[in-house]
CSV table of N, CA and C and ligand atoms in Angstrom, one decimal:
chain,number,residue,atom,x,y,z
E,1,UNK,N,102.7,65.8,129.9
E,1,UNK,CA,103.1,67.1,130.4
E,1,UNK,C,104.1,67.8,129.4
E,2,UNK,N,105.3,67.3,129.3
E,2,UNK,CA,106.2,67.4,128.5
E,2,UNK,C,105.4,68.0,126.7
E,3,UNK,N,104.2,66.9,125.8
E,3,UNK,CA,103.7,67.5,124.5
E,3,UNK,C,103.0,68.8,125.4
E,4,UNK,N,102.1,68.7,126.4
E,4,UNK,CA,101.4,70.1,127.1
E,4,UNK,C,102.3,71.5,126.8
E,5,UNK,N,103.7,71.4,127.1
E,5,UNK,CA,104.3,72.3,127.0
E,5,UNK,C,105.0,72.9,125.6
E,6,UNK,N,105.2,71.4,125.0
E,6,UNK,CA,105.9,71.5,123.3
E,6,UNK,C,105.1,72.1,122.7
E,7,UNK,N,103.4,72.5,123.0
E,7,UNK,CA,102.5,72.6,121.9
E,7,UNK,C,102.3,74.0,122.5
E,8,UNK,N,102.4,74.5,123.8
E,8,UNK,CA,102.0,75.5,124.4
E,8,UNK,C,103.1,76.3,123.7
E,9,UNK,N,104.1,76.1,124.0
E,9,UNK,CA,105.2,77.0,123.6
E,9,UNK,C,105.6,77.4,121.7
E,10,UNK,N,105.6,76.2,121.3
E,10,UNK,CA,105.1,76.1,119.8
E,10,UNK,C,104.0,77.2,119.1
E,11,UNK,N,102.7,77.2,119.9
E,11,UNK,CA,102.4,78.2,119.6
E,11,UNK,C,102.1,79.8,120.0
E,12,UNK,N,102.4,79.8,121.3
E,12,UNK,CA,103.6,80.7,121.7
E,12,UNK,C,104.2,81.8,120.9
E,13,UNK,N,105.1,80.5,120.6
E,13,UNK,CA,106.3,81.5,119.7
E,13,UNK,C,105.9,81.6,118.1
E,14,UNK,N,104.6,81.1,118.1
E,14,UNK,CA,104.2,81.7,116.5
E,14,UNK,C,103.4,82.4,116.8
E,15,UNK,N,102.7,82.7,117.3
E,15,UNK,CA,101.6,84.0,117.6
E,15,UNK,C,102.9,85.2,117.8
E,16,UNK,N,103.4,85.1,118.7
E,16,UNK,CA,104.7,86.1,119.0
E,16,UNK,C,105.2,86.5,117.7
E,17,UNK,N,105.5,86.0,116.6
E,17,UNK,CA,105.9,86.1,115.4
E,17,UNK,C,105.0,87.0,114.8
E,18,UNK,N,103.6,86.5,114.9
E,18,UNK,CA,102.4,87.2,113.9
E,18,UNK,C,102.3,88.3,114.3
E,19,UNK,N,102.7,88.9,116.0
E,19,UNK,CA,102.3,89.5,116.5
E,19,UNK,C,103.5,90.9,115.9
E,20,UNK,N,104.9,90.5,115.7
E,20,UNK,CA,105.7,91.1,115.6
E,20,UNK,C,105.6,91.7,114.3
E,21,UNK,N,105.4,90.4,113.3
E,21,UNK,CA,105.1,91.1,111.8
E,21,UNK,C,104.5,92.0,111.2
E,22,UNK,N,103.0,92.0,112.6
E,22,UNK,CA,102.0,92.3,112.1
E,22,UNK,C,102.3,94.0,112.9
E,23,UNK,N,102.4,94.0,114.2
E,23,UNK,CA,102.9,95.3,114.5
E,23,UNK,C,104.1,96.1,113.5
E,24,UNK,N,105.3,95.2,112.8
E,24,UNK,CA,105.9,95.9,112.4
E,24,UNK,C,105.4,96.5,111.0
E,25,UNK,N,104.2,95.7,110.6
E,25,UNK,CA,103.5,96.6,109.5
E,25,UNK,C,103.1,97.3,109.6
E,26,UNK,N,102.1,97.9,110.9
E,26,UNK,CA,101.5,98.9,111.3
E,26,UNK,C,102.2,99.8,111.6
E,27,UNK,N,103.5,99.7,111.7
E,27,UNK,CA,104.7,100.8,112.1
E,27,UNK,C,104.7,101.9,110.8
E,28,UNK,N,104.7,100.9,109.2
E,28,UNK,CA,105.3,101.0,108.5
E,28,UNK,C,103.8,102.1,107.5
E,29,UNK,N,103.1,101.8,108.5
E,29,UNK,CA,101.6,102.6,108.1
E,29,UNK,C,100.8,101.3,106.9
E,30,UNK,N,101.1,100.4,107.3
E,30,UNK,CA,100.4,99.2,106.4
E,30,UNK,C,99.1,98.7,107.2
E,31,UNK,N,98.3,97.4,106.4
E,31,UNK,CA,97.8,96.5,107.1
E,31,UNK,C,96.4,97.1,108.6
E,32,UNK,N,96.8,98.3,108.3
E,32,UNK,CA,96.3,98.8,109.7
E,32,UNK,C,94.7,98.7,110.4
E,33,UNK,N,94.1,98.1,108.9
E,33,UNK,CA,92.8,97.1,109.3
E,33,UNK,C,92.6,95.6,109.8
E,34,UNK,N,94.1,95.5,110.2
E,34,UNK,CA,94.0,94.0,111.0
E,34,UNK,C,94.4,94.5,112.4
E,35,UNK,N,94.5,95.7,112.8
E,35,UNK,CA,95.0,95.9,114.5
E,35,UNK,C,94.1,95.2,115.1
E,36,UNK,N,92.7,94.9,115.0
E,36,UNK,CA,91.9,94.3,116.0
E,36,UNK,C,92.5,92.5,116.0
E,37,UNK,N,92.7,92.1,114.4
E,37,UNK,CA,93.4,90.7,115.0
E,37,UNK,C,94.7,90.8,115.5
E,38,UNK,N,95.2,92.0,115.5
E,38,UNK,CA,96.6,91.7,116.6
E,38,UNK,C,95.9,91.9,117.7
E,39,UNK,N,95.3,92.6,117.9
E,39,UNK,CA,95.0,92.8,119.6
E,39,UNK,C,94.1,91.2,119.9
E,40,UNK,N,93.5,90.5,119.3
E,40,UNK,CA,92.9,89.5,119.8
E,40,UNK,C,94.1,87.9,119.9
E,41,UNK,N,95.2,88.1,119.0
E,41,UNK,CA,96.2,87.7,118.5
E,41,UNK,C,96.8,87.6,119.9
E,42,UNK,N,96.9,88.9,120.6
E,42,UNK,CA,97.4,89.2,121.9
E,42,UNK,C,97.2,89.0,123.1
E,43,UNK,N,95.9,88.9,123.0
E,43,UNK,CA,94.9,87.6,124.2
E,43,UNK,C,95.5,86.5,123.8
E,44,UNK,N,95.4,85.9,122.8
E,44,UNK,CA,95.9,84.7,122.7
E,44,UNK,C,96.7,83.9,123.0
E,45,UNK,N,97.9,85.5,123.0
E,45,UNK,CA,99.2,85.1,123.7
E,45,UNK,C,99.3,85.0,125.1
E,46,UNK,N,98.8,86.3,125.2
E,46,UNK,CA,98.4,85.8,127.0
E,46,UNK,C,97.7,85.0,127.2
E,47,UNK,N,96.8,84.4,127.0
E,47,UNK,CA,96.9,83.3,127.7
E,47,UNK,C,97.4,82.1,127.4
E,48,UNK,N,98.2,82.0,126.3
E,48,UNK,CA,99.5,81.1,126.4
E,48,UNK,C,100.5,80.9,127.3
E,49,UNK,N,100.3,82.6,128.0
E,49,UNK,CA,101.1,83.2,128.8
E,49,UNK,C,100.7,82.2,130.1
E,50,UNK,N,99.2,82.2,130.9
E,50,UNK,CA,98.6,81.7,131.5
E,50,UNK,C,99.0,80.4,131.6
E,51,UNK,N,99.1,79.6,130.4
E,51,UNK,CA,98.8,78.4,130.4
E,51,UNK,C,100.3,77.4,131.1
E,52,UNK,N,101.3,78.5,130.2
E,52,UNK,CA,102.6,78.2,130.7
E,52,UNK,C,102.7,78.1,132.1
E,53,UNK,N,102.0,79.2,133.1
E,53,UNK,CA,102.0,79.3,134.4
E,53,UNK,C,101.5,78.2,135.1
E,54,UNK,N,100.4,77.9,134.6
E,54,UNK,CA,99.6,76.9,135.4
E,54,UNK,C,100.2,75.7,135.1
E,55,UNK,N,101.1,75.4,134.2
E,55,UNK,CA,102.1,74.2,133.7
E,55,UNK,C,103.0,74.0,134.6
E,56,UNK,N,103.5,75.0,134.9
E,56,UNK,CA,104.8,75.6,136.1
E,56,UNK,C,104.3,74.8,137.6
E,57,UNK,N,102.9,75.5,137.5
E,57,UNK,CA,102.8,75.5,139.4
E,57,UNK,C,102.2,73.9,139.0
E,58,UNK,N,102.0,72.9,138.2
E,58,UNK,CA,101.8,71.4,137.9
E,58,UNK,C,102.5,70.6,138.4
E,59,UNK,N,103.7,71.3,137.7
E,59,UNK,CA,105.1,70.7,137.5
E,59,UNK,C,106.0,71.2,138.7
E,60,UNK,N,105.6,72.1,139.3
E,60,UNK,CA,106.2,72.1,140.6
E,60,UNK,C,107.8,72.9,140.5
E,61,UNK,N,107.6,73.2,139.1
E,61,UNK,CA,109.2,74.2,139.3
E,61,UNK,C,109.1,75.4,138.7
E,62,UNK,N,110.4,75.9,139.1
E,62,UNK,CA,110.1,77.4,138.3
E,62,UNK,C,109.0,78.2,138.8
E,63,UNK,N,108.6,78.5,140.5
E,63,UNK,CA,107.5,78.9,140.3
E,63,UNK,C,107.6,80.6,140.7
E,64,UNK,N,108.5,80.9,140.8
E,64,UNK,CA,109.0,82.4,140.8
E,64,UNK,C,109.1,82.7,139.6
E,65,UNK,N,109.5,82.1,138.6
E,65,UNK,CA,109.7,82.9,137.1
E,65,UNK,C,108.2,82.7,137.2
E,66,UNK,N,107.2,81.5,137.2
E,66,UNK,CA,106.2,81.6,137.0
E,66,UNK,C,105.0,82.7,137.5
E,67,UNK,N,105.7,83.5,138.7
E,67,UNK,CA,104.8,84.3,139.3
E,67,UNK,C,105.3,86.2,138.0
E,68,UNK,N,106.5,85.9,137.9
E,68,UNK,CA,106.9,87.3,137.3
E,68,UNK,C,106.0,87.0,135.8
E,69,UNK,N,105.6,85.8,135.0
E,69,UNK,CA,105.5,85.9,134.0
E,69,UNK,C,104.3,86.0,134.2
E,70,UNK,N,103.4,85.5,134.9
E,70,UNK,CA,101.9,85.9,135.0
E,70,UNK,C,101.7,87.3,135.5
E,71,UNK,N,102.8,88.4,136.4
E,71,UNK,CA,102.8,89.7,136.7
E,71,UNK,C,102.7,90.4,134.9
E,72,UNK,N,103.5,90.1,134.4
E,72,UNK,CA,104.3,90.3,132.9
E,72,UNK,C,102.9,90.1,131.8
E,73,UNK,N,102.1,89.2,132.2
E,73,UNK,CA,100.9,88.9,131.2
E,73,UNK,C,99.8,89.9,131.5
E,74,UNK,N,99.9,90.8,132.9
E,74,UNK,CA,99.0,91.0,133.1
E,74,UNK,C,99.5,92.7,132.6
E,75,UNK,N,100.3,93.0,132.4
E,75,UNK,CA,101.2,94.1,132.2
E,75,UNK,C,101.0,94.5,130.3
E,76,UNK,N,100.8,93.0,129.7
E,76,UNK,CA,100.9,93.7,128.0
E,76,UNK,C,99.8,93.8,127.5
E,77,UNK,N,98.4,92.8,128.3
E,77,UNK,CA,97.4,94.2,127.8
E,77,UNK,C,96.7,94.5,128.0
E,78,UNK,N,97.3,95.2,129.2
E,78,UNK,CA,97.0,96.6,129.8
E,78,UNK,C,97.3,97.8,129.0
E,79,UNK,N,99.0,97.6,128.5
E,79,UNK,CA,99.8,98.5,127.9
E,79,UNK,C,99.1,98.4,126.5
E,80,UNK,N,99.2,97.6,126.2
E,80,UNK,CA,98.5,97.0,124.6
E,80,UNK,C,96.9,97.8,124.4
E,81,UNK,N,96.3,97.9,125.5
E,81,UNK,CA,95.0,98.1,125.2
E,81,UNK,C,95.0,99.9,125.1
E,82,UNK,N,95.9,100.7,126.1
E,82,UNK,CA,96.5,101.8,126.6
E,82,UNK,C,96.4,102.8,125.7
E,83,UNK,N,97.6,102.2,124.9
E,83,UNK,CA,98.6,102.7,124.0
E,83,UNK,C,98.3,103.8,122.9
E,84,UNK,N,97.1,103.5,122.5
E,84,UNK,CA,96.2,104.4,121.6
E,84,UNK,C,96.0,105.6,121.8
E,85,UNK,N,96.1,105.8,123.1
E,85,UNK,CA,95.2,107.3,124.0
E,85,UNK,C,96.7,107.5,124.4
E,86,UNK,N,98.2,106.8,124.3
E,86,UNK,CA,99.0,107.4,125.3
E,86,UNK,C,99.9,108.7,124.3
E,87,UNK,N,100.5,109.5,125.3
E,87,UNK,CA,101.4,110.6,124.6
E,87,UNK,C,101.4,110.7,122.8
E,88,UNK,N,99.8,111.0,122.7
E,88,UNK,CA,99.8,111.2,121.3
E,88,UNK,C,100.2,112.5,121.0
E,89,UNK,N,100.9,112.7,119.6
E,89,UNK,CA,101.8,113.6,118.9
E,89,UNK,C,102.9,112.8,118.6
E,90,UNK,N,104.3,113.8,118.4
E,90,UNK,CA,105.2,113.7,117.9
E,90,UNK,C,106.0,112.7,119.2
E,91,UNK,N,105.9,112.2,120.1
E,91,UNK,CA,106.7,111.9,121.1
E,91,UNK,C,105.8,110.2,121.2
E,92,UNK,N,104.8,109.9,120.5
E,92,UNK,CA,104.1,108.4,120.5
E,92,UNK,C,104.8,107.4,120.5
E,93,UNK,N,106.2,107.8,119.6
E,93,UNK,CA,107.3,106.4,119.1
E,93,UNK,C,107.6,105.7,120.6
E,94,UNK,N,107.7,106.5,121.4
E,94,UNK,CA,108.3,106.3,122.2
E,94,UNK,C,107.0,104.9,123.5
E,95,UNK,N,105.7,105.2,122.9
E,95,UNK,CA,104.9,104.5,123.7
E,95,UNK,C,105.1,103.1,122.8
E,96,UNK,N,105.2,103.2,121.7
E,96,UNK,CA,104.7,101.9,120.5
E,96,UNK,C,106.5,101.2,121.0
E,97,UNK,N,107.6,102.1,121.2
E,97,UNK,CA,108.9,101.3,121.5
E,97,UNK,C,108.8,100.7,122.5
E,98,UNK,N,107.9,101.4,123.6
E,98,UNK,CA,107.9,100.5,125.1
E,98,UNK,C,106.9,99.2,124.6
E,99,UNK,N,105.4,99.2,124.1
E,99,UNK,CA,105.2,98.5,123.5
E,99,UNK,C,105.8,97.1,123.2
E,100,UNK,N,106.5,97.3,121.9
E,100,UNK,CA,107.5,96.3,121.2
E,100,UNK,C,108.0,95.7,122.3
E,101,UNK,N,108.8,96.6,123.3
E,101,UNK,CA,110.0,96.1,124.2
E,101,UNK,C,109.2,95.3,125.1
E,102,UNK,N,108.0,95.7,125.6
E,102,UNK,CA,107.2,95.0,126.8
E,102,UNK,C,106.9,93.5,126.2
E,103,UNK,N,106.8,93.7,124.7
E,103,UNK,CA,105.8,91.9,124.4
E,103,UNK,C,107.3,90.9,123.9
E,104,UNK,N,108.6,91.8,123.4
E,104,UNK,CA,109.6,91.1,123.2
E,104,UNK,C,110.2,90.3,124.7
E,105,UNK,N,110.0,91.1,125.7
E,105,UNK,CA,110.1,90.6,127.2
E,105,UNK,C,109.3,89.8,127.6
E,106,UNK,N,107.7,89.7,127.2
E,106,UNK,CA,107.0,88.9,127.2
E,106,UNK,C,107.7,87.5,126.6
E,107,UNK,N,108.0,87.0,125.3
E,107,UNK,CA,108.1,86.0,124.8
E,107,UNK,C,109.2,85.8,125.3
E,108,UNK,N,110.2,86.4,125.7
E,108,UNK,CA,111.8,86.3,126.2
E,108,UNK,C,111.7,85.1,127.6
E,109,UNK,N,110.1,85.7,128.0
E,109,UNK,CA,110.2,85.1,129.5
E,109,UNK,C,108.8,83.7,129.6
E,110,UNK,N,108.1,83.9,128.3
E,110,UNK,CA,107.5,82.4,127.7
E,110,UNK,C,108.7,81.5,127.7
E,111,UNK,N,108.8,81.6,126.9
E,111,UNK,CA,110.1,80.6,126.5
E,111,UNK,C,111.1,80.1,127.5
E,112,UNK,N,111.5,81.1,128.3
E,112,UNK,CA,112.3,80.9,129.6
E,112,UNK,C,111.6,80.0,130.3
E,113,UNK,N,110.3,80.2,131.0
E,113,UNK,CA,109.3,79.3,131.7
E,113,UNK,C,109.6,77.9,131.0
E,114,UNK,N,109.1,77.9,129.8
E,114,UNK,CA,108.3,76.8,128.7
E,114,UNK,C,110.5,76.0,129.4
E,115,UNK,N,111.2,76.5,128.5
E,115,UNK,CA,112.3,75.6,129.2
E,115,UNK,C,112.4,75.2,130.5
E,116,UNK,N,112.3,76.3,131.5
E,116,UNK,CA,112.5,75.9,132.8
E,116,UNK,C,111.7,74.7,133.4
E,117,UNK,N,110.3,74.7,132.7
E,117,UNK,CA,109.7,73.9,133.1
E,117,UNK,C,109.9,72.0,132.6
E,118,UNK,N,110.0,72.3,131.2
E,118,UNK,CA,110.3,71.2,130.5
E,118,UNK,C,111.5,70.5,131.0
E,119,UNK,N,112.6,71.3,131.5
E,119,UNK,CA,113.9,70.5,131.8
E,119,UNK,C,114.5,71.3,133.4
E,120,UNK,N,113.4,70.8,134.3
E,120,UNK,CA,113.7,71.1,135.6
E,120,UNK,C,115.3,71.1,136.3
E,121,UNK,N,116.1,72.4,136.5
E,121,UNK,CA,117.4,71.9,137.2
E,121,UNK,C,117.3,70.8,138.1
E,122,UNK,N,118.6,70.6,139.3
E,122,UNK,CA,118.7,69.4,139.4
E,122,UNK,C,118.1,69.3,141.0
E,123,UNK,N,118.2,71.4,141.2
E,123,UNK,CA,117.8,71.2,142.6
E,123,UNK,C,116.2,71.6,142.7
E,124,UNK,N,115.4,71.9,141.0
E,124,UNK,CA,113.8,71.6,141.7
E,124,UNK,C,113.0,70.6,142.6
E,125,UNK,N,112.0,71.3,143.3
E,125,UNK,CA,111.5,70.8,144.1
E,125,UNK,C,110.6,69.4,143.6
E,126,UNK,N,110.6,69.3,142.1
E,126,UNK,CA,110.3,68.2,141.3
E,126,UNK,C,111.0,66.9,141.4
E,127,UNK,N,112.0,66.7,141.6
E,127,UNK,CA,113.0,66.2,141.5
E,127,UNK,C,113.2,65.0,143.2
E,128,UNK,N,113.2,66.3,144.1
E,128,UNK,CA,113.5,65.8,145.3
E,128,UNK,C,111.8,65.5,145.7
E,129,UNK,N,110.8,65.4,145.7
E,129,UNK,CA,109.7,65.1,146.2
E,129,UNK,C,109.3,63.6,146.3
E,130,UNK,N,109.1,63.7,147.3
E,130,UNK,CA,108.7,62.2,148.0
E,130,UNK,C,107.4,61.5,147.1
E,131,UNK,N,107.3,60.2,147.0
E,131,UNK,CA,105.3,59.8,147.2
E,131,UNK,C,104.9,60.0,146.2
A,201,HEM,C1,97.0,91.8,124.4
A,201,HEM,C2,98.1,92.1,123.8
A,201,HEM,C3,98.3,93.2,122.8
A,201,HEM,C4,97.5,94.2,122.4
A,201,HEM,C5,96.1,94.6,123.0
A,201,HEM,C6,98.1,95.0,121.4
A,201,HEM,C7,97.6,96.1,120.8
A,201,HEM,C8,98.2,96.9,119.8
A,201,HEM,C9,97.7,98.1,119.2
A,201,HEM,C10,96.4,98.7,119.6
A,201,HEM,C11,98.7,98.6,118.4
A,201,HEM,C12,98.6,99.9,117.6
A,201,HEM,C13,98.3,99.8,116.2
A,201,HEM,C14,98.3,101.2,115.7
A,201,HEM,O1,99.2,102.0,115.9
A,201,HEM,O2,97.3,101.6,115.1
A,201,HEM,C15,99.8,97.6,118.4
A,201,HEM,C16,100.9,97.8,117.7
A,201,HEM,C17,102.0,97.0,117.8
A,201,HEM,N1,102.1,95.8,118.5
A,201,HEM,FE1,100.7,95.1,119.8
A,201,HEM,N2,99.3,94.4,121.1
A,201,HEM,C18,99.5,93.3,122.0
A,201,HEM,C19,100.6,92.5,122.0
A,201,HEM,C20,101.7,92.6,121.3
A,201,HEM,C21,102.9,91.8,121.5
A,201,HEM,C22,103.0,90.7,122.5
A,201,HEM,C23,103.8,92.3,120.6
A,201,HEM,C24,105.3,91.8,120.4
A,201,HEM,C25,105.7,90.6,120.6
A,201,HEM,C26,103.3,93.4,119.9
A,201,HEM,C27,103.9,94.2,118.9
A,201,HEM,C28,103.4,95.3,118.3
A,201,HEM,C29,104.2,96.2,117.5
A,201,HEM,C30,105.6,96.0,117.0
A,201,HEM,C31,103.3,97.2,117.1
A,201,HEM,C32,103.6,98.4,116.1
A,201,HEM,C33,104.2,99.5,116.9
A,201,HEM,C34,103.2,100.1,117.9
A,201,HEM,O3,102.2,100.7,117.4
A,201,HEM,O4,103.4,100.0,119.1
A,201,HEM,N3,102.0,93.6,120.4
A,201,HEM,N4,99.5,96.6,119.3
């Protein structure tokens, strides 16, 4: 359970990375013939996203962060897929910041899970379970 989550989260937080790099190239007007591998890059995350959740409700803890993070998966790409068609013109920065912000909250709240899960407090329902 414990490598399930080291490897989940591991790659996780490297796709998260590629995802960041690679968006901040496209910022920068680069690269812009790889948006389809971020966007598939971004599936990938989510369902990392997923996988974390279904680790959660295994493991029997965390299962409230577990429900906001699969809310949260289902939220970036949506927005992710969106974003193209939203408030285009001069006012767009402001769709690609919510963007950024929504997948940086994404990983913010991988990682939260991936810990919560790996190192259950003292009052999870893990802990005290009978049998
Ligand atoms: C399924 C998930 C995702 C989809 C479908 C998606 C899709 C896209 C698309 C279509 C663009 C626009 C490229 C352009 O302007 O031509 C983009 C840009 C970008 N993405 Fe993602 N993305 C996803 C997840 C993420 C995540 C999780 C992060 C951060 C952790 C991220 C960070 C960025 C950044 C920084 C940009 C550049 C600024 C912008 O255009 O918003 N993306 N993404």
């Amino acid at each position: 359970m414990k490598a399930a989550i080291r490897i989940t989260r591991a790659i996780f937080g490297l796709i998260g990375l590629a995802l960041i790099a690679l968006g901040i190239s496209f910022w920068s007007g680069h690269l812009l013939s790889l948006v389809r591998l971020h966007m598939m890059l971004g599936m990938l995350f989510v369902l990392c996203m997923w996988l974390l959740v279904v680790l959660a409700f295994i493991a029997g803890s965390a299962r409230g962060l577990a429900v906001v993070v699969l809310v949260w998966s289902v939220i970036v790409p949506i927005f992710g897929m969106a974003q193209l068609r939203l408030l285009p013109g001069s006012r767009h920065w402001l769709v690609q910041a919510a963007h950024l912000l929504i997948g940086l909250i994404a990983m913010g709240l991988g990682h939260s899970l991936a810990r919560r899960i790996a190192a259950p407090s003292a009052t999870s329902p893990v802990r005290v379970a009978t049998g």
